[in-house]
Coordinates of C-alpha atoms and ligand atoms in Angstrom, one line a residue:
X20 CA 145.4 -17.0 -26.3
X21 CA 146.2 -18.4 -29.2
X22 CA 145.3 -17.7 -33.0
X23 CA 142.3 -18.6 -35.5
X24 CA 142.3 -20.1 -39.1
X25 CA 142.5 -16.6 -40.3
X26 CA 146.0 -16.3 -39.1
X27 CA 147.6 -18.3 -42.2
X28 CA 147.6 -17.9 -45.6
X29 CA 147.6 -21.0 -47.5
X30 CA 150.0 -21.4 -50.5
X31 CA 149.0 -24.0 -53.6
X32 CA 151.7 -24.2 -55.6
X33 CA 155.2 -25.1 -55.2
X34 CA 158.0 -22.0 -55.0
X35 CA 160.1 -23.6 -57.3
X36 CA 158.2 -25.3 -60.0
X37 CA 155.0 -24.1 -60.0
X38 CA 153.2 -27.6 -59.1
X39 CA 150.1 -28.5 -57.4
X40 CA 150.8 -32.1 -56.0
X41 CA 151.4 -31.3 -52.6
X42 CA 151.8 -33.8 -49.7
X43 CA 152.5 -33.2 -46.5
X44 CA 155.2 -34.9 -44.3
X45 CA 156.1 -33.2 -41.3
X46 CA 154.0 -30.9 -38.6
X47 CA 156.2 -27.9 -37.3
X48 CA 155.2 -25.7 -34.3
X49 CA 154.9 -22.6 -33.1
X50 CA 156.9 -21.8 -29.5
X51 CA 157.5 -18.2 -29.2
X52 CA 156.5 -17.4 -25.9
X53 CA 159.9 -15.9 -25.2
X54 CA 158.5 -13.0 -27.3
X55 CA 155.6 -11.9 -24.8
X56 CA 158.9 -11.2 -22.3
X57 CA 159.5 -7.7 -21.6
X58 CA 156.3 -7.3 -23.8
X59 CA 158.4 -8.2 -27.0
X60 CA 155.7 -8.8 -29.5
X61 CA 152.7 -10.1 -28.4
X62 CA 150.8 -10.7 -31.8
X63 CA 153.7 -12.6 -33.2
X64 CA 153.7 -14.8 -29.5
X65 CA 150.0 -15.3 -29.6
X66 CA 151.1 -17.9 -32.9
X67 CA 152.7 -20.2 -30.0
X68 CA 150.6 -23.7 -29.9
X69 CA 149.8 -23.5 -33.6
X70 CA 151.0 -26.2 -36.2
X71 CA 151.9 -25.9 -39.7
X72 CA 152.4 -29.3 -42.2
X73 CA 155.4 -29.1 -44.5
X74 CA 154.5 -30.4 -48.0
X75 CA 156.3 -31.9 -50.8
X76 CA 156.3 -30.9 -54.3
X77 CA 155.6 -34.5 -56.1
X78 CA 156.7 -32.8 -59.5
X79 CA 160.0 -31.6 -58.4
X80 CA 160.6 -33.0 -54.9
X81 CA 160.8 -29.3 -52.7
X82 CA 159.5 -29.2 -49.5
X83 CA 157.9 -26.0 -48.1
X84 CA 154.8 -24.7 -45.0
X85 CA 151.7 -25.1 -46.6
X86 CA 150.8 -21.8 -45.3
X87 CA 152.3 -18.3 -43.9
X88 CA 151.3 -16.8 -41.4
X89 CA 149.1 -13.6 -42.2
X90 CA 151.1 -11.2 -39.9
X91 CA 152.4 -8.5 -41.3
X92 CA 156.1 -8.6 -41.4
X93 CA 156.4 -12.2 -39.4
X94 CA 159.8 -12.5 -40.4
X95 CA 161.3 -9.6 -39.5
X96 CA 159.6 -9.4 -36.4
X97 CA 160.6 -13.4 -36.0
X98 CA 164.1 -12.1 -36.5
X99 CA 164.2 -9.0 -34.5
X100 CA 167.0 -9.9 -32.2
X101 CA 168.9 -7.5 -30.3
X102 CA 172.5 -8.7 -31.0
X103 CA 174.9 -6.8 -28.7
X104 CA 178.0 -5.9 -29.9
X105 CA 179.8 -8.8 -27.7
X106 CA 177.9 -11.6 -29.5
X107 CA 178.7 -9.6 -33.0
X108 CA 182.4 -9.8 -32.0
X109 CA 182.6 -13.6 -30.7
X110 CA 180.4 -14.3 -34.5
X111 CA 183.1 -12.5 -36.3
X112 CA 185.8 -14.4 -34.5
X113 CA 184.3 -17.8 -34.3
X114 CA 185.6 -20.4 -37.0
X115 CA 183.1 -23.0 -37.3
X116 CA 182.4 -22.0 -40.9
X117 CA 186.0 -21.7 -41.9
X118 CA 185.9 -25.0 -44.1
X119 CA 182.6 -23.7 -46.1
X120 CA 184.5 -20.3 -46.4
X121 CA 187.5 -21.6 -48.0
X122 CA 186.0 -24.1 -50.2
X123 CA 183.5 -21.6 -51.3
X124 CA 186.3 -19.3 -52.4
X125 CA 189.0 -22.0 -53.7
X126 CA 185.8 -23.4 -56.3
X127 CA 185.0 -19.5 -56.9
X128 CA 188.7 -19.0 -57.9
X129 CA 188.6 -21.6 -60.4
X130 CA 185.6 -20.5 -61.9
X131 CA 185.6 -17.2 -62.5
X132 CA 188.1 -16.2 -64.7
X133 CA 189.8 -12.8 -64.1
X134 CA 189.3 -11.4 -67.7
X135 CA 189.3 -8.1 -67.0
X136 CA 191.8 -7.9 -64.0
X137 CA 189.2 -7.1 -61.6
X138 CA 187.3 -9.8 -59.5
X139 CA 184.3 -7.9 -57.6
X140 CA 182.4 -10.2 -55.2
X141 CA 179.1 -9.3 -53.1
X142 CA 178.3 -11.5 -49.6
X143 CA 174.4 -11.5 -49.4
X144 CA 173.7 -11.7 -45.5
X145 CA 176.8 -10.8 -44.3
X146 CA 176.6 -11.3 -41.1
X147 CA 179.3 -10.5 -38.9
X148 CA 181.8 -10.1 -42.1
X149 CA 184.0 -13.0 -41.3
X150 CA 183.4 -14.3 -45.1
X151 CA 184.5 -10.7 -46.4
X152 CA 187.7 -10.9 -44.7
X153 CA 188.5 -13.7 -46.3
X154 CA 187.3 -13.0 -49.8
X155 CA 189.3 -9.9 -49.6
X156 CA 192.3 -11.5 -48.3
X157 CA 192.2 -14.3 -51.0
X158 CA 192.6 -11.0 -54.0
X159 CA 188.6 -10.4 -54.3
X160 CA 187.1 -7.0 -54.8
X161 CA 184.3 -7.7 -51.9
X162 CA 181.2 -6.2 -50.8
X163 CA 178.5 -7.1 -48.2
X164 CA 174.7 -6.6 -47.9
X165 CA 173.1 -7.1 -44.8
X166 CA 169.9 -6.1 -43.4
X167 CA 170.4 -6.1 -39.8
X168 CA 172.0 -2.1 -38.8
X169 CA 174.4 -3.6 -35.8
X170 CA 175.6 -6.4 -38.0
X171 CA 176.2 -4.5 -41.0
X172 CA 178.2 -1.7 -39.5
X173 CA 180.4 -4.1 -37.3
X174 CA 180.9 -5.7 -40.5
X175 CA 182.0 -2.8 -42.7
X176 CA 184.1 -1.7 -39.7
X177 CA 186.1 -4.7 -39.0
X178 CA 186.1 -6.2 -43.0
X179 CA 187.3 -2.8 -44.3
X180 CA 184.6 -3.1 -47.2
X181 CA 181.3 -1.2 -48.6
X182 CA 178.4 -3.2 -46.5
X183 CA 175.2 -2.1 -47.9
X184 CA 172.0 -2.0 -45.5
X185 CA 169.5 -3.0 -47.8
X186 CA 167.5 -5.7 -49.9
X187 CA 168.9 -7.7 -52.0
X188 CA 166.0 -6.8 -54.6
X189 CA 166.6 -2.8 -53.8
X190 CA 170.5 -3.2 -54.5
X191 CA 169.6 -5.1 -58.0
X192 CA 167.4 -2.1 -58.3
X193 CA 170.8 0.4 -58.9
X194 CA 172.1 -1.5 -61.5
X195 CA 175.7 -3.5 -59.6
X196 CA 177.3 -6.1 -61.0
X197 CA 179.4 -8.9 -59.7
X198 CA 181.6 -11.5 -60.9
X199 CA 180.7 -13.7 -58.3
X200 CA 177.6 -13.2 -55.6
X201 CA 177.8 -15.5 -52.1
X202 CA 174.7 -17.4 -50.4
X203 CA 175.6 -19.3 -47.7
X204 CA 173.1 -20.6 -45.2
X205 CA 170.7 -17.7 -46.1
X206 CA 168.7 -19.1 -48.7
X207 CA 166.5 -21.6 -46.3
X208 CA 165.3 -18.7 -44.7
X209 CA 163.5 -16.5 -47.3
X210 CA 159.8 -17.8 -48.5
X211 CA 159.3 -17.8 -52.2
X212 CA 163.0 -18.4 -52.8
X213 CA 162.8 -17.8 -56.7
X214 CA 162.4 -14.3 -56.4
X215 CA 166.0 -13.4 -54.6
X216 CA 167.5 -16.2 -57.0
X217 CA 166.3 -13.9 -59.9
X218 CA 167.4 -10.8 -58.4
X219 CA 171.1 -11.8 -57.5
X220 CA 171.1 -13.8 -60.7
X221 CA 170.6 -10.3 -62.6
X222 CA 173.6 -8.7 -60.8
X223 CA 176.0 -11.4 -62.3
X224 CA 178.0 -10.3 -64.9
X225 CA 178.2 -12.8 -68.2
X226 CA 180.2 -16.1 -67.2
X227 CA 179.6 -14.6 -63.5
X228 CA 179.0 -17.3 -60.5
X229 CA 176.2 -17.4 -57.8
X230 CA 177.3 -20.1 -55.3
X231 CA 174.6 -21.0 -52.8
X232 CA 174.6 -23.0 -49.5
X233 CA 171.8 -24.3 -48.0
X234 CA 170.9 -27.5 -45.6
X235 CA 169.8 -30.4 -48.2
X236 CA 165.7 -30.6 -46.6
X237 CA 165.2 -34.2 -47.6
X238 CA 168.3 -35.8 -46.0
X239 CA 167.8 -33.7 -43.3
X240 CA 164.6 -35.1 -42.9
X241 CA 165.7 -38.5 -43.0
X242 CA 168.4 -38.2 -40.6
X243 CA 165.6 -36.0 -38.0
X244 CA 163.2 -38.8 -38.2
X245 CA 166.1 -41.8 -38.0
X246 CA 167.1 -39.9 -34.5
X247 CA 163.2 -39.5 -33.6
X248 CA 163.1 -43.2 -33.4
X249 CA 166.5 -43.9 -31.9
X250 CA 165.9 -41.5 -29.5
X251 CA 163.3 -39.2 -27.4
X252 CA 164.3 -36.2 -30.3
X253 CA 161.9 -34.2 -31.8
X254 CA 162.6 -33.2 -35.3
X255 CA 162.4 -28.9 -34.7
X256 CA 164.7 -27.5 -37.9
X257 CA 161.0 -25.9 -39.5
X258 CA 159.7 -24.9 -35.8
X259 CA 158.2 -21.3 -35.6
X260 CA 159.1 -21.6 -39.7
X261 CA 163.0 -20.6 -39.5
X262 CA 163.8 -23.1 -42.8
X263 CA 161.2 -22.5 -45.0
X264 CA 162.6 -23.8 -47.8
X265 CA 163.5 -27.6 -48.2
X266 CA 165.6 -28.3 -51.0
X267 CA 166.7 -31.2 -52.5
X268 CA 169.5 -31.3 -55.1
X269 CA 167.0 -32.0 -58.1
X270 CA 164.5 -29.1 -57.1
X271 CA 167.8 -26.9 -55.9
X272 CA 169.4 -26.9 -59.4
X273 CA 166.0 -26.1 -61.1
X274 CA 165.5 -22.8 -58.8
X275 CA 168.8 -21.7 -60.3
X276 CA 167.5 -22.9 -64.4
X277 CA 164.6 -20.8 -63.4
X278 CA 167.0 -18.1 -62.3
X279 CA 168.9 -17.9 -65.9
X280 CA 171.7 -20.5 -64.4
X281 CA 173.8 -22.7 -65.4
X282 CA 173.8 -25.3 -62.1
X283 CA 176.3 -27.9 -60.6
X284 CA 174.9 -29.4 -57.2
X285 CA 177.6 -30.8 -54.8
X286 CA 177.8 -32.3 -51.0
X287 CA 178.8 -28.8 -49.1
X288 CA 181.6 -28.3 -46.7
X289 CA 180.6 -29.3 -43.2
X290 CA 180.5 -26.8 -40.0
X291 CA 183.1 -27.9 -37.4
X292 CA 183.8 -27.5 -34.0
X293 CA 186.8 -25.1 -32.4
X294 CA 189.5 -27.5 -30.8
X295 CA 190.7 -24.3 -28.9
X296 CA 190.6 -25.0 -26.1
X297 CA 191.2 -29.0 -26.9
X298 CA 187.7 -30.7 -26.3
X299 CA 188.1 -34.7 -27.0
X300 CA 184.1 -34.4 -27.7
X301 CA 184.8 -32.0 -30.8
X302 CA 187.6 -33.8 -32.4
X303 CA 185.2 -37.0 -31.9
X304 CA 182.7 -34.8 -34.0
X305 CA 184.7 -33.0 -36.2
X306 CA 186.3 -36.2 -37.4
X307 CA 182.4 -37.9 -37.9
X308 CA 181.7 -34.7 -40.0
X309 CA 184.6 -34.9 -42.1
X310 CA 184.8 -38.5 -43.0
X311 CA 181.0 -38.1 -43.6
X312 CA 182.0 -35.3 -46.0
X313 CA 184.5 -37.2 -48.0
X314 CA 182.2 -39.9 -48.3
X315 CA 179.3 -37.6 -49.7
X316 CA 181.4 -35.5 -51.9
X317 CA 182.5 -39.1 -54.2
X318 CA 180.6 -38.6 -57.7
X319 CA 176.3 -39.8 -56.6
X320 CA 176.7 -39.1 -53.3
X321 CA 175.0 -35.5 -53.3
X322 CA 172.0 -37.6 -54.2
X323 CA 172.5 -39.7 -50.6
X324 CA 171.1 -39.5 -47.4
X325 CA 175.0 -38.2 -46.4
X326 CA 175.1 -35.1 -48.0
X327 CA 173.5 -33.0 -45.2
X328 CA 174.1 -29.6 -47.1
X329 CA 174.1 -28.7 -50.4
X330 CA 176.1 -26.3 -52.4
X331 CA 175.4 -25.1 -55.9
X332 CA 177.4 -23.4 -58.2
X333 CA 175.1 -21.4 -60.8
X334 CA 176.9 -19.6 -64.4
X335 CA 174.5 -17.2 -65.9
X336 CA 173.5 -19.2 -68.8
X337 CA 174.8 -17.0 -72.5
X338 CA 171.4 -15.6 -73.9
Ligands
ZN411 ZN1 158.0 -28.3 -57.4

């Protein structure tokens, strides 16, 4: 069984700008068969076999599904996972994100200034709280927010900080404010991406910084369809609609104009492997990734096929 026309709801303008020249350049599908195990969630497995075209925003160059699907609450259901607490643990203790962590924070320090003596900091999708532990240890005032219940509280238990266990929208709602507020890798995930922009943008103080992390959708496009030919690879990164947003650095720095910011758009911080224990195969990689890395991060190359991820740095714009 699969589903009808019925099960989508188009969308005709782009998220970021607002434009209506839309082309499409890449079909993603639908596998989520895994879900009708144990009798999971049958409605959101009957979507499995359907196709979906990504489009591109000719105005401002964003990519994003030319549809949703019409089930209520596909996302969260999509992202209903029942993380034990062993997986939580090895998450909070795994270092592959390290590098992002630490330039995030070093670029942070410089830029916001510690007027007032105290430097508050919120991490939106805190995960396991890895980040926290860091801001905290490198003199920030840090907070979490994280929707997931097991996440949060392993987070707030092991970080030693508040970890709210809401929405970023419902926490703008009570009025907080932050010197700095902390994207990374979330942002790719949440359809009609202007709307959490605004929200965290309103809980910066004046001359406060959002920093945001995200994949950079049109080289990772290019490098999916350079290995589709090389090899038998598939390109899968919008399957079942996990990145809906595919940024680019132009359209990325106008989401955060939009937003009341200030932008800079640079290469991000690669992932990397753990060389504990010593695998030949990750050093091999690691070293790839970071001479990639140096190479995209020279002035023009966030605008090159190299720059795999992007990082922005947005300053509430004086009103
Ligand atoms: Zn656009």
């Amino acid at each position: 069984m699969s589903v009808g026309a019925d099960a989508f709801h188009p969308i005709d303008a782009c998220w970021v700008c607002g434009g209506r020249a839309l082309t499409p350049y890449h079909t993603l599908r639908f596998e989520l068969e895994t879900y009708r195990n144990d009798d999971q969630d049958h409605e959101l497995a009957a979507y499995s076999g359907a196709t979906l075209r990504l489009v591109r925003c000719r105005q401002c160059g964003f990519g994003q599904p030319e549809a949703l699907p019409a089930l209520t609450r596909y996302f969260d259901r999509l992202y209903d996972q029942r993380h034990d607490e062993h997986w939580i643990d090895t998450e909070f203790h795994a270092s592959y994100k390290d590098l992002i962590f630490s330039s995030i924070l070093s670029e942070l320090g410089r830029r916001v200034l510690n007027a007032n003596g105290r430097r508050r900091l919120l991490d939106v999708g805190t995960h396991a709280g890895r980040f926290l532990t860091f801001a905290t240890r490198a003199g920030w005032d840090a907070e979490g927010i994280e929707l997931n219940p097991r996440t949060a509280a392993y987070a707030a238990r092991h970080a030693g900080v508040p970890v709210h266990q809401m929405n970023a929208v419902a926490l703008a709602a009570e009025g907080r404010r932050y010197s700095a507020i902390v994207l990374t890798d979330v942002l790719e995930h949440i359809p009609s991406p202007l709307e959490l922009v605004s929200s965290l943008a309103s809980m910066l103080e004046p001359a406060g910084v959002l920093a945001i992390k995200v994949p950079c959708g049109s080289a990772q496009a290019m490098k999916e369809a350079t290995l589709a030919r090389l090899t038998s690879h598939r390109a899968t990164l919008a399957d079942n609609l996990v990145h809906v947003n595919h940024f680019s650095p132009h359209s990325l720095a106008l989401a955060l104009d939009r937003a009341g910011l200030d932008a800079t758009v640079v290469t991000a911080a690669p992932e990397l492997m753990p060389l504990q224990p010593f695998s030949m195969r990750a050093a091999l990689s690691n070293t790839l990734r970071l001479g990639l890395y140096g190479v995209a991060r020279a002035p023009g190359g966030v605008r090159t096929p190299l720059a795999l991820h992007l990082q922005a740095y947005g300053v509430r714009k004086r009103s």
